[in-house]
Amino acid sequence: MATKLARHDFRHWAARTRALGGCAQPVHLRGRVEHLDPLTGEVLHRYTTSREPGGTLRVACKTRRASRCPACAETYRADTYHLVRAGLVGGKGVPDSVTAHPAAFVTLTAPSFGPVHTRREKPGGVQPCHPRRDAERCPHGRRLSCTLRHGAEDPRLGEPLCPDCYDHTGSVLFNALAPELWRRFTLALRRRLAKAAGLTVTALGDALTVSFAKVAEYQRRGVVHFHAVIRLDGPGGPAAEPPAWATHDLLAEAVRQAARAVTVTTPEAPGVPARSLAWGTQLDIRPITTTGELTDKAVAGYIAKYATKAAECVGTLDRRIRATDDPNDLPVSNHARRLIGECLRLGTLEEMAELRLAEWAHMLGFRGHFSTKSRHYSTTLGQLRTDRIHHNQRAREITTGRLPFTDEDQVLVIAHWRYVGQGLTPGEVLLTAALTGTPLPPLHPSADERTDL
Ligand SMILES: [Zn+2]
Ligand SMILES: [Zn+2]
Ligand SMILES: [Zn+2]
């Protein structure tokens, strides 16, 4: 810290650090950018990292994982909130008239893979977990009953009543195929809406657009489920009125039928028969209104909250499993260990190769995106970032924020970037917290354990 403070370029470094908003693991780049006039080849602007502190430019990691970088995850959460909210009430380029379009908040869950310890709250208080007076013993001699009223932080929550009976195979295959099940659901939804309107699916596109924003959330038992905002617009997106027949009730019924209709078949492999997976029986569909029980604001907050949560919330790792890892030594819950082990086992089967289960074992098989939206839903995260960069920047010019979001139609940009490292020294961690007012980040794994940039 003292060395950093004494350097001649400390002020420059401090300004750059503030601009990164307290990122705990900035990426260090070396290189240069030249802006040329495409017609004449004249150099309009030249930037090189050689004049930056230490000769490198640092850019924010932009992770959505709060366990990695609280500052960038907060930015992601806030952007997701505005993105979802714009799709419900307008703003950020979406017309206000969108509030009148039928919209529903839908939760699609995973099926059961065996009884797990649960906490059920009812108006009268917390209910017993799995009370079965005449519970039979499972083949492993365990009574499949639990009369405890679990506390909210009980580590047993989500753990199977019998870990040996639990269907770990089904659980990780469901996670791996959930994005495909979602895709089939959206297709089936369009088919149901077309049928209700007496149109073909192609003709439906000329009358109606189905827009959605969704997030994946891990349940404690280690399977993903999805929360989604589904909205009906006119042709081309939120600027157009949906047809009069597109009502809340019609949307709810179409969602219900589509969710019940779709299945996905798992690949067949030696010792692992093919099976058909579908959504769980718990299906929640609620209309979103500006005034009612479920408001647009509540939904946007709810979705944004889940956008930064990842699988580590259910007791697994926030990094990939390496060949050198001994599964028995991983600092995870026993349930997560079994699920990780099942991913690694199925990952060796040729027939399962395309599910890339070994690679995504730390995510318990899920390799989808945490938050996605359809093209017409609202603005994009990229646009929100670009707006913020333009808003914040002026003095800092284009260089620091430019990497992923270029929008050059008037100039030719030639960039040469080289990755030279990532992260902060212990002294820089303290200085960054002091300069940006962000909390000190959690203890980090060593630099070589960071995998998702
Ligand atoms: Zn960061
Ligand atoms: Zn229990
Ligand atoms: Zn058993």
Short mmCIF file of C-alpha atoms and ligand atoms in Angstrom, two decimals:
data_model
loop_
_atom_site.label_atom_id
_atom_site.label_comp_id
_atom_site.label_asym_id
_atom_site.label_seq_id
_atom_site.Cartn_x
_atom_site.Cartn_y
_atom_site.Cartn_z
CA MET A 1 0.00 0.00 0.00
CA ALA A 2 2.83 2.37 0.94
CA THR A 3 4.66 1.64 -2.32
CA LYS A 4 1.53 2.39 -4.30
CA LEU A 5 0.86 5.62 -2.44
CA ALA A 6 4.42 6.85 -2.94
CA ARG A 7 4.38 6.35 -6.71
CA HIS A 8 4.34 9.44 -8.91
CA ASP A 9 1.27 8.16 -10.76
CA PHE A 10 -0.81 7.38 -7.68
CA ARG A 11 -3.39 10.09 -8.49
CA HIS A 12 -3.80 8.73 -11.98
CA TRP A 13 -4.17 5.22 -10.59
CA ALA A 14 -6.70 6.42 -7.99
CA ALA A 15 -8.80 8.11 -10.68
CA ARG A 16 -8.80 4.94 -12.77
CA THR A 17 -9.70 2.87 -9.71
CA ARG A 18 -12.67 5.12 -8.90
CA ALA A 19 -13.81 4.80 -12.51
CA LEU A 20 -13.88 1.01 -12.14
CA GLY A 21 -16.39 1.40 -9.31
CA GLY A 22 -14.55 -0.82 -6.87
CA CYS A 23 -14.14 -3.87 -9.11
CA ALA A 24 -12.40 -6.54 -7.05
CA GLN A 25 -10.80 -8.36 -9.95
CA PRO A 26 -10.11 -5.95 -12.82
CA VAL A 27 -8.63 -7.33 -16.02
CA HIS A 28 -5.24 -5.85 -16.96
CA LEU A 29 -4.69 -5.11 -20.62
CA ARG A 30 -1.81 -3.79 -22.62
CA GLY A 31 -2.20 -2.39 -26.11
CA ARG A 32 -3.31 0.48 -28.27
CA VAL A 33 -6.29 1.76 -30.22
CA GLU A 34 -6.20 3.88 -33.33
CA HIS A 35 -9.22 5.70 -34.71
CA LEU A 36 -8.87 6.29 -38.43
CA ASP A 37 -10.93 8.12 -40.96
CA PRO A 38 -12.11 5.24 -43.18
CA LEU A 39 -11.85 7.32 -46.34
CA THR A 40 -8.51 9.02 -45.96
CA GLY A 41 -6.78 6.76 -43.45
CA GLU A 42 -5.99 9.83 -41.35
CA VAL A 43 -5.38 9.05 -37.67
CA LEU A 44 -8.04 10.90 -35.68
CA HIS A 45 -7.17 9.64 -32.25
CA ARG A 46 -4.58 7.36 -30.81
CA TYR A 47 -4.62 5.71 -27.43
CA THR A 48 -1.96 3.54 -25.86
CA THR A 49 -1.77 1.94 -22.46
CA SER A 50 1.89 2.94 -22.13
CA ARG A 51 0.82 6.17 -20.45
CA GLU A 52 -1.40 4.33 -17.93
CA PRO A 53 -0.15 3.52 -14.43
CA GLY A 54 2.10 0.50 -14.71
CA GLY A 55 1.68 0.57 -18.49
CA THR A 56 -1.58 -1.36 -18.32
CA LEU A 57 -5.23 -0.46 -18.62
CA ARG A 58 -7.59 -2.02 -16.11
CA VAL A 59 -11.18 -2.81 -17.06
CA ALA A 60 -13.96 -3.95 -14.73
CA CYS A 61 -14.56 -7.71 -14.66
CA LYS A 62 -18.35 -7.24 -15.21
CA THR A 63 -19.17 -10.48 -13.42
CA ARG A 64 -22.72 -11.09 -12.23
CA ARG A 65 -21.50 -13.19 -9.31
CA ALA A 66 -21.55 -11.39 -5.99
CA SER A 67 -19.18 -13.99 -4.55
CA ARG A 68 -16.52 -12.88 -7.04
CA CYS A 69 -16.93 -9.12 -7.25
CA PRO A 70 -19.63 -7.37 -5.19
CA ALA A 71 -19.22 -4.08 -7.06
CA CYS A 72 -19.69 -5.44 -10.59
CA ALA A 73 -22.47 -7.81 -9.44
CA GLU A 74 -24.33 -4.82 -8.01
CA THR A 75 -24.02 -3.02 -11.35
CA TYR A 76 -25.36 -6.13 -13.10
CA ARG A 77 -28.24 -6.41 -10.63
CA ALA A 78 -29.20 -2.76 -11.06
CA ASP A 79 -29.01 -3.03 -14.86
CA THR A 80 -31.17 -6.15 -14.82
CA TYR A 81 -33.71 -4.35 -12.65
CA HIS A 82 -33.97 -1.46 -15.13
CA LEU A 83 -34.12 -3.86 -18.05
CA VAL A 84 -37.01 -5.86 -16.58
CA ARG A 85 -38.79 -2.75 -15.34
CA ALA A 86 -38.54 -0.99 -18.71
CA GLY A 87 -40.33 -3.97 -20.23
CA LEU A 88 -43.22 -3.50 -17.78
CA VAL A 89 -43.69 0.23 -17.41
CA GLY A 90 -41.77 1.67 -20.34
CA GLY A 91 -38.71 3.87 -20.38
CA LYS A 92 -35.21 3.26 -21.78
CA GLY A 93 -36.65 3.39 -25.28
CA VAL A 94 -39.77 1.33 -24.53
CA PRO A 95 -43.07 3.28 -24.89
CA ASP A 96 -45.18 3.80 -21.73
CA SER A 97 -48.18 2.23 -23.45
CA VAL A 98 -46.56 -1.16 -22.70
CA THR A 99 -48.22 -1.07 -19.23
CA ALA A 100 -51.54 -1.89 -20.90
CA HIS A 101 -50.20 -5.05 -22.55
CA PRO A 102 -51.10 -8.35 -20.88
CA ALA A 103 -48.12 -9.62 -18.87
CA ALA A 104 -47.68 -12.53 -16.47
CA PHE A 105 -45.06 -13.52 -13.94
CA VAL A 106 -44.47 -17.24 -14.42
CA THR A 107 -42.45 -19.69 -12.32
CA LEU A 108 -41.57 -23.02 -13.92
CA THR A 109 -40.10 -25.50 -11.46
CA ALA A 110 -38.18 -28.76 -11.72
CA PRO A 111 -39.90 -32.09 -10.96
CA SER A 112 -39.16 -34.06 -7.78
CA PHE A 113 -36.06 -36.25 -7.69
CA GLY A 114 -36.81 -37.59 -4.23
CA PRO A 115 -37.94 -36.09 -0.90
CA VAL A 116 -35.65 -33.40 0.58
CA HIS A 117 -35.72 -31.49 3.84
CA THR A 118 -37.91 -28.45 3.35
CA ARG A 119 -39.20 -25.48 5.28
CA ARG A 120 -42.81 -24.65 4.58
CA GLU A 121 -44.22 -21.51 6.09
CA LYS A 122 -47.94 -21.20 6.49
CA PRO A 123 -49.95 -18.47 8.21
CA GLY A 124 -49.98 -20.60 11.38
CA GLY A 125 -46.17 -20.93 11.45
CA VAL A 126 -43.50 -23.25 10.10
CA GLN A 127 -44.85 -26.69 9.16
CA PRO A 128 -43.09 -29.96 9.98
CA CYS A 129 -40.76 -31.07 7.18
CA HIS A 130 -42.05 -34.48 5.99
CA PRO A 131 -44.25 -35.93 8.75
CA ARG A 132 -45.26 -39.51 7.82
CA ARG A 133 -46.55 -41.46 10.78
CA ASP A 134 -46.50 -44.80 8.99
CA ALA A 135 -43.45 -44.04 6.86
CA GLU A 136 -41.89 -47.08 5.28
CA ARG A 137 -38.19 -47.75 5.39
CA CYS A 138 -36.34 -47.28 2.14
CA PRO A 139 -34.06 -50.06 0.82
CA HIS A 140 -31.23 -48.40 2.78
CA GLY A 141 -33.12 -48.76 6.07
CA ARG A 142 -33.97 -45.08 6.43
CA ARG A 143 -37.45 -43.98 7.48
CA LEU A 144 -38.60 -41.44 4.91
CA SER A 145 -40.09 -39.09 7.45
CA CYS A 146 -38.90 -35.90 9.17
CA THR A 147 -41.03 -34.13 11.75
CA LEU A 148 -38.62 -31.22 12.37
CA ARG A 149 -39.64 -27.63 11.83
CA HIS A 150 -36.45 -26.48 10.13
CA GLY A 151 -35.02 -23.01 10.75
CA ALA A 152 -34.46 -20.78 7.73
CA GLU A 153 -30.68 -21.32 7.86
CA ASP A 154 -30.74 -25.05 8.64
CA PRO A 155 -27.93 -26.61 6.54
CA ARG A 156 -30.09 -29.75 6.12
CA LEU A 157 -32.55 -27.84 3.92
CA GLY A 158 -32.40 -29.23 0.39
CA GLU A 159 -30.53 -32.37 1.52
CA PRO A 160 -32.34 -35.61 0.55
CA LEU A 161 -34.07 -37.65 3.27
CA CYS A 162 -32.14 -40.60 1.84
CA PRO A 163 -29.06 -39.56 -0.18
CA ASP A 164 -28.78 -43.11 -1.52
CA CYS A 165 -32.33 -43.15 -2.92
CA TYR A 166 -32.12 -39.65 -4.37
CA ASP A 167 -32.16 -39.43 -8.16
CA HIS A 168 -28.91 -37.50 -8.73
CA THR A 169 -28.87 -38.58 -12.38
CA GLY A 170 -32.27 -37.03 -13.02
CA SER A 171 -31.31 -33.86 -11.19
CA VAL A 172 -28.17 -33.09 -13.19
CA LEU A 173 -29.78 -34.15 -16.49
CA PHE A 174 -32.68 -31.81 -15.77
CA ASN A 175 -30.26 -28.93 -15.17
CA ALA A 176 -28.41 -29.76 -18.38
CA LEU A 177 -31.61 -29.88 -20.45
CA ALA A 178 -33.59 -27.10 -18.73
CA PRO A 179 -32.59 -24.49 -21.37
CA GLU A 180 -33.90 -26.82 -24.11
CA LEU A 181 -37.10 -27.43 -22.13
CA TRP A 182 -37.53 -23.65 -21.86
CA ARG A 183 -37.01 -23.26 -25.61
CA ARG A 184 -39.65 -25.89 -26.32
CA PHE A 185 -41.97 -24.16 -23.87
CA THR A 186 -41.71 -20.85 -25.74
CA LEU A 187 -42.46 -22.61 -29.05
CA ALA A 188 -45.43 -24.44 -27.52
CA LEU A 189 -46.69 -21.16 -26.06
CA ARG A 190 -46.77 -19.57 -29.51
CA ARG A 191 -48.59 -22.61 -30.88
CA ARG A 192 -51.24 -22.41 -28.11
CA LEU A 193 -51.76 -18.70 -28.65
CA ALA A 194 -52.12 -19.24 -32.40
CA LYS A 195 -54.62 -22.03 -31.84
CA ALA A 196 -56.66 -19.89 -29.41
CA ALA A 197 -56.82 -17.13 -32.01
CA GLY A 198 -57.61 -19.54 -34.85
CA LEU A 199 -54.39 -18.62 -36.66
CA THR A 200 -51.38 -20.52 -37.94
CA VAL A 201 -48.12 -19.95 -36.08
CA THR A 202 -46.79 -17.97 -39.04
CA ALA A 203 -49.90 -15.78 -39.16
CA LEU A 204 -49.60 -15.24 -35.40
CA GLY A 205 -46.34 -13.37 -35.97
CA ASP A 206 -48.18 -10.77 -38.04
CA ALA A 207 -50.65 -10.13 -35.23
CA LEU A 208 -48.73 -10.68 -32.01
CA THR A 209 -45.24 -10.80 -30.48
CA VAL A 210 -44.50 -12.85 -27.37
CA SER A 211 -41.75 -11.12 -25.38
CA PHE A 212 -40.10 -12.44 -22.27
CA ALA A 213 -37.33 -11.87 -19.75
CA LYS A 214 -36.30 -14.75 -17.54
CA VAL A 215 -33.85 -15.68 -14.80
CA ALA A 216 -32.68 -19.04 -13.57
CA GLU A 217 -32.64 -19.68 -9.84
CA TYR A 218 -31.17 -22.63 -7.97
CA GLN A 219 -33.41 -24.28 -5.47
CA ARG A 220 -31.68 -25.57 -2.35
CA ARG A 221 -31.89 -29.13 -3.67
CA GLY A 222 -29.55 -28.06 -6.50
CA VAL A 223 -31.92 -27.89 -9.48
CA VAL A 224 -32.68 -24.77 -11.46
CA HIS A 225 -36.08 -23.32 -11.97
CA PHE A 226 -37.07 -20.28 -14.01
CA HIS A 227 -38.87 -17.05 -13.22
CA ALA A 228 -40.10 -15.22 -16.27
CA VAL A 229 -42.02 -12.16 -17.32
CA ILE A 230 -44.06 -13.04 -20.41
CA ARG A 231 -45.72 -10.19 -22.24
CA LEU A 232 -47.95 -9.96 -25.30
CA ASP A 233 -47.24 -7.13 -27.75
CA GLY A 234 -48.49 -6.23 -31.18
CA PRO A 235 -46.50 -7.17 -34.29
CA GLY A 236 -42.87 -6.04 -34.05
CA GLY A 237 -42.69 -5.45 -30.30
CA PRO A 238 -43.78 -3.17 -27.45
CA ALA A 239 -44.57 -0.13 -29.61
CA ALA A 240 -47.56 -1.92 -31.18
CA GLU A 241 -50.88 -2.66 -29.48
CA PRO A 242 -51.62 -6.35 -29.06
CA PRO A 243 -54.88 -7.51 -30.68
CA ALA A 244 -58.01 -7.26 -28.52
CA TRP A 245 -58.32 -11.04 -28.17
CA ALA A 246 -54.90 -11.19 -26.42
CA THR A 247 -56.05 -10.98 -22.80
CA HIS A 248 -54.52 -11.85 -19.41
CA ASP A 249 -56.75 -14.94 -19.20
CA LEU A 250 -55.79 -16.15 -22.65
CA LEU A 251 -52.09 -15.71 -21.82
CA ALA A 252 -52.44 -17.55 -18.49
CA GLU A 253 -54.28 -20.46 -20.07
CA ALA A 254 -51.79 -20.73 -22.94
CA VAL A 255 -48.86 -20.72 -20.47
CA ARG A 256 -50.53 -23.43 -18.40
CA GLN A 257 -51.16 -25.67 -21.41
CA ALA A 258 -47.72 -25.10 -22.93
CA ALA A 259 -45.93 -25.81 -19.63
CA ARG A 260 -47.85 -29.08 -19.26
CA ALA A 261 -47.29 -30.17 -22.84
CA VAL A 262 -43.52 -30.00 -23.29
CA THR A 263 -40.95 -32.69 -22.54
CA VAL A 264 -37.34 -33.34 -23.41
CA THR A 265 -35.75 -36.77 -23.79
CA THR A 266 -32.33 -37.42 -22.28
CA PRO A 267 -29.61 -39.16 -24.33
CA GLU A 268 -29.41 -42.92 -23.89
CA ALA A 269 -26.11 -44.35 -22.67
CA PRO A 270 -24.93 -47.73 -21.28
CA GLY A 271 -26.53 -48.08 -17.83
CA VAL A 272 -28.42 -44.80 -18.25
CA PRO A 273 -31.72 -45.38 -20.06
CA ALA A 274 -33.28 -42.49 -21.95
CA ARG A 275 -35.96 -40.72 -19.97
CA SER A 276 -38.48 -38.01 -20.55
CA LEU A 277 -38.20 -34.88 -18.39
CA ALA A 278 -40.89 -32.25 -17.90
CA TRP A 279 -41.55 -29.25 -15.66
CA GLY A 280 -42.56 -29.94 -12.07
CA THR A 281 -46.17 -29.87 -10.95
CA GLN A 282 -45.72 -26.55 -9.15
CA LEU A 283 -46.55 -23.96 -11.76
CA ASP A 284 -47.20 -20.38 -10.76
CA ILE A 285 -48.79 -17.89 -13.17
CA ARG A 286 -49.74 -14.45 -11.91
CA PRO A 287 -50.88 -11.39 -13.85
CA ILE A 288 -48.64 -8.33 -13.53
CA THR A 289 -50.40 -5.00 -13.22
CA THR A 290 -49.38 -1.51 -12.16
CA THR A 291 -51.78 -1.47 -9.22
CA GLY A 292 -52.72 -5.01 -8.25
CA GLU A 293 -51.30 -7.63 -5.95
CA LEU A 294 -48.21 -8.20 -8.08
CA THR A 295 -46.82 -4.91 -9.34
CA ASP A 296 -44.27 -4.30 -12.05
CA LYS A 297 -41.83 -2.90 -9.51
CA ALA A 298 -41.99 -5.98 -7.29
CA VAL A 299 -41.41 -8.27 -10.27
CA ALA A 300 -38.42 -6.29 -11.54
CA GLY A 301 -36.84 -6.35 -8.08
CA TYR A 302 -37.49 -10.06 -7.70
CA ILE A 303 -35.92 -10.97 -11.04
CA ALA A 304 -32.92 -8.69 -10.50
CA LYS A 305 -32.24 -10.28 -7.12
CA TYR A 306 -31.89 -13.73 -8.67
CA ALA A 307 -29.76 -12.49 -11.55
CA THR A 308 -26.69 -12.25 -9.30
CA LYS A 309 -27.22 -15.48 -7.39
CA ALA A 310 -25.48 -18.53 -8.73
CA ALA A 311 -25.07 -22.13 -7.73
CA GLU A 312 -22.70 -21.33 -4.86
CA CYS A 313 -25.81 -20.33 -2.90
CA VAL A 314 -26.70 -24.02 -2.70
CA GLY A 315 -23.35 -25.07 -1.30
CA THR A 316 -21.29 -25.74 -4.40
CA LEU A 317 -18.20 -24.09 -5.89
CA ASP A 318 -17.94 -20.80 -7.76
CA ARG A 319 -15.29 -22.13 -10.12
CA ARG A 320 -14.78 -25.04 -12.46
CA ILE A 321 -13.65 -28.43 -11.19
CA ARG A 322 -10.09 -29.23 -12.26
CA ALA A 323 -8.57 -32.57 -13.09
CA THR A 324 -6.33 -32.21 -10.04
CA ASP A 325 -9.27 -31.74 -7.65
CA ASP A 326 -10.12 -34.62 -5.36
CA PRO A 327 -13.93 -34.51 -5.16
CA ASN A 328 -13.72 -35.65 -1.53
CA ASP A 329 -11.70 -32.57 -0.58
CA LEU A 330 -13.90 -29.94 -2.23
CA PRO A 331 -15.38 -27.51 0.32
CA VAL A 332 -18.99 -28.26 -0.62
CA SER A 333 -22.05 -29.85 1.00
CA ASN A 334 -22.46 -33.63 0.75
CA HIS A 335 -25.47 -33.21 -1.51
CA ALA A 336 -23.53 -30.92 -3.87
CA ARG A 337 -20.63 -33.42 -3.81
CA ARG A 338 -22.93 -36.22 -4.97
CA LEU A 339 -24.36 -34.02 -7.74
CA ILE A 340 -20.88 -32.92 -8.85
CA GLY A 341 -19.78 -36.57 -8.80
CA GLU A 342 -22.74 -37.54 -10.99
CA CYS A 343 -21.86 -34.79 -13.50
CA LEU A 344 -18.27 -36.07 -13.65
CA ARG A 345 -19.46 -39.68 -14.06
CA LEU A 346 -22.00 -38.94 -16.82
CA GLY A 347 -19.50 -36.57 -18.39
CA THR A 348 -17.27 -39.50 -19.29
CA LEU A 349 -20.03 -41.14 -21.38
CA GLU A 350 -19.69 -40.53 -25.09
CA GLU A 351 -23.47 -40.36 -25.57
CA MET A 352 -23.69 -37.47 -23.08
CA ALA A 353 -20.80 -35.51 -24.60
CA GLU A 354 -22.89 -32.67 -25.94
CA LEU A 355 -24.26 -31.91 -22.46
CA ARG A 356 -20.66 -31.09 -21.35
CA LEU A 357 -21.53 -32.23 -17.84
CA ALA A 358 -17.94 -32.51 -16.55
CA GLU A 359 -17.19 -28.97 -17.64
CA TRP A 360 -20.28 -27.66 -15.86
CA ALA A 361 -20.10 -29.93 -12.81
CA HIS A 362 -19.57 -26.94 -10.51
CA MET A 363 -22.93 -25.61 -11.74
CA LEU A 364 -24.49 -29.03 -11.10
CA GLY A 365 -25.00 -29.54 -14.84
CA PHE A 366 -26.63 -26.23 -15.77
CA ARG A 367 -24.79 -24.38 -18.53
CA GLY A 368 -27.48 -21.92 -19.56
CA HIS A 369 -27.56 -18.19 -19.06
CA PHE A 370 -28.76 -16.79 -15.80
CA SER A 371 -30.79 -14.03 -17.33
CA THR A 372 -32.03 -13.90 -20.88
CA LYS A 373 -34.66 -11.99 -22.75
CA SER A 374 -36.26 -12.06 -26.14
CA ARG A 375 -35.26 -9.48 -28.73
CA HIS A 376 -38.30 -7.26 -28.30
CA TYR A 377 -38.61 -7.36 -24.51
CA SER A 378 -36.93 -4.03 -23.74
CA THR A 379 -33.52 -2.45 -23.92
CA THR A 380 -30.36 -4.56 -23.58
CA LEU A 381 -27.70 -4.80 -20.90
CA GLY A 382 -25.22 -3.64 -23.53
CA GLN A 383 -27.29 -0.54 -24.24
CA LEU A 384 -27.64 0.23 -20.53
CA ARG A 385 -23.87 -0.07 -20.12
CA THR A 386 -23.20 2.09 -23.13
CA ASP A 387 -25.59 4.74 -21.82
CA ARG A 388 -23.89 4.69 -18.45
CA ILE A 389 -20.43 4.87 -19.99
CA HIS A 390 -21.41 7.85 -22.16
CA HIS A 391 -23.02 9.47 -19.18
CA ASN A 392 -20.05 8.96 -16.86
CA GLN A 393 -17.32 9.51 -19.26
CA ARG A 394 -16.69 12.84 -20.91
CA ALA A 395 -13.18 13.25 -19.50
CA ARG A 396 -12.24 9.62 -19.57
CA GLU A 397 -12.93 9.45 -23.26
CA ILE A 398 -13.88 6.28 -24.91
CA THR A 399 -11.01 4.07 -24.06
CA THR A 400 -11.76 2.51 -20.68
CA GLY A 401 -15.25 1.21 -21.29
CA ARG A 402 -14.99 0.45 -24.95
CA LEU A 403 -14.01 -3.16 -25.16
CA PRO A 404 -17.16 -5.20 -25.64
CA PHE A 405 -19.57 -2.49 -26.79
CA THR A 406 -18.27 -0.70 -29.81
CA ASP A 407 -20.62 1.21 -32.03
CA GLU A 408 -18.46 2.73 -34.73
CA ASP A 409 -20.01 3.62 -38.01
CA GLN A 410 -18.10 6.79 -38.73
CA VAL A 411 -14.58 5.80 -37.81
CA LEU A 412 -12.39 2.81 -38.36
CA VAL A 413 -11.02 1.43 -35.12
CA ILE A 414 -7.93 -0.69 -35.01
CA ALA A 415 -7.27 -2.15 -31.64
CA HIS A 416 -4.50 -4.38 -30.37
CA TRP A 417 -5.09 -5.72 -26.89
CA ARG A 418 -3.17 -8.25 -24.88
CA TYR A 419 -4.34 -9.79 -21.62
CA VAL A 420 -1.59 -9.43 -19.02
CA GLY A 421 -3.31 -10.43 -15.81
CA GLN A 422 -6.19 -9.92 -13.45
CA GLY A 423 -6.88 -8.91 -9.88
CA LEU A 424 -5.54 -6.62 -7.20
CA THR A 425 -2.57 -6.87 -4.84
CA PRO A 426 -3.48 -6.98 -1.12
CA GLY A 427 -2.49 -3.30 -0.85
CA GLU A 428 -4.63 -2.37 -3.83
CA VAL A 429 -7.60 -4.18 -2.29
CA LEU A 430 -7.47 -1.88 0.74
CA LEU A 431 -6.87 1.25 -1.32
CA THR A 432 -9.72 0.36 -3.69
CA ALA A 433 -12.14 -0.09 -0.81
CA ALA A 434 -11.06 3.25 0.66
CA LEU A 435 -11.28 5.11 -2.66
CA THR A 436 -14.63 3.75 -3.79
CA GLY A 437 -16.45 3.25 -0.52
CA THR A 438 -17.18 -0.36 -1.41
CA PRO A 439 -16.97 -3.09 1.22
CA LEU A 440 -13.84 -5.19 1.30
CA PRO A 441 -14.43 -8.16 -1.03
CA PRO A 442 -14.66 -11.69 0.32
CA LEU A 443 -11.47 -13.74 0.54
CA HIS A 444 -10.52 -14.83 -2.93
CA PRO A 445 -9.08 -17.98 -4.37
CA SER A 446 -5.65 -17.48 -5.87
CA ALA A 447 -5.50 -15.87 -9.28
CA ASP A 448 -5.20 -19.12 -11.21
CA GLU A 449 -8.54 -20.33 -9.85
CA ARG A 450 -10.50 -17.63 -11.63
CA THR A 451 -12.18 -19.02 -14.65
CA ASP A 452 -15.09 -17.02 -15.98
CA LEU A 453 -14.27 -13.59 -17.26
ZN ZN B 1 -15.54 -6.60 -10.97
ZN ZN B 2 -36.48 -32.38 7.48
ZN ZN B 3 -32.70 -45.04 0.63
#
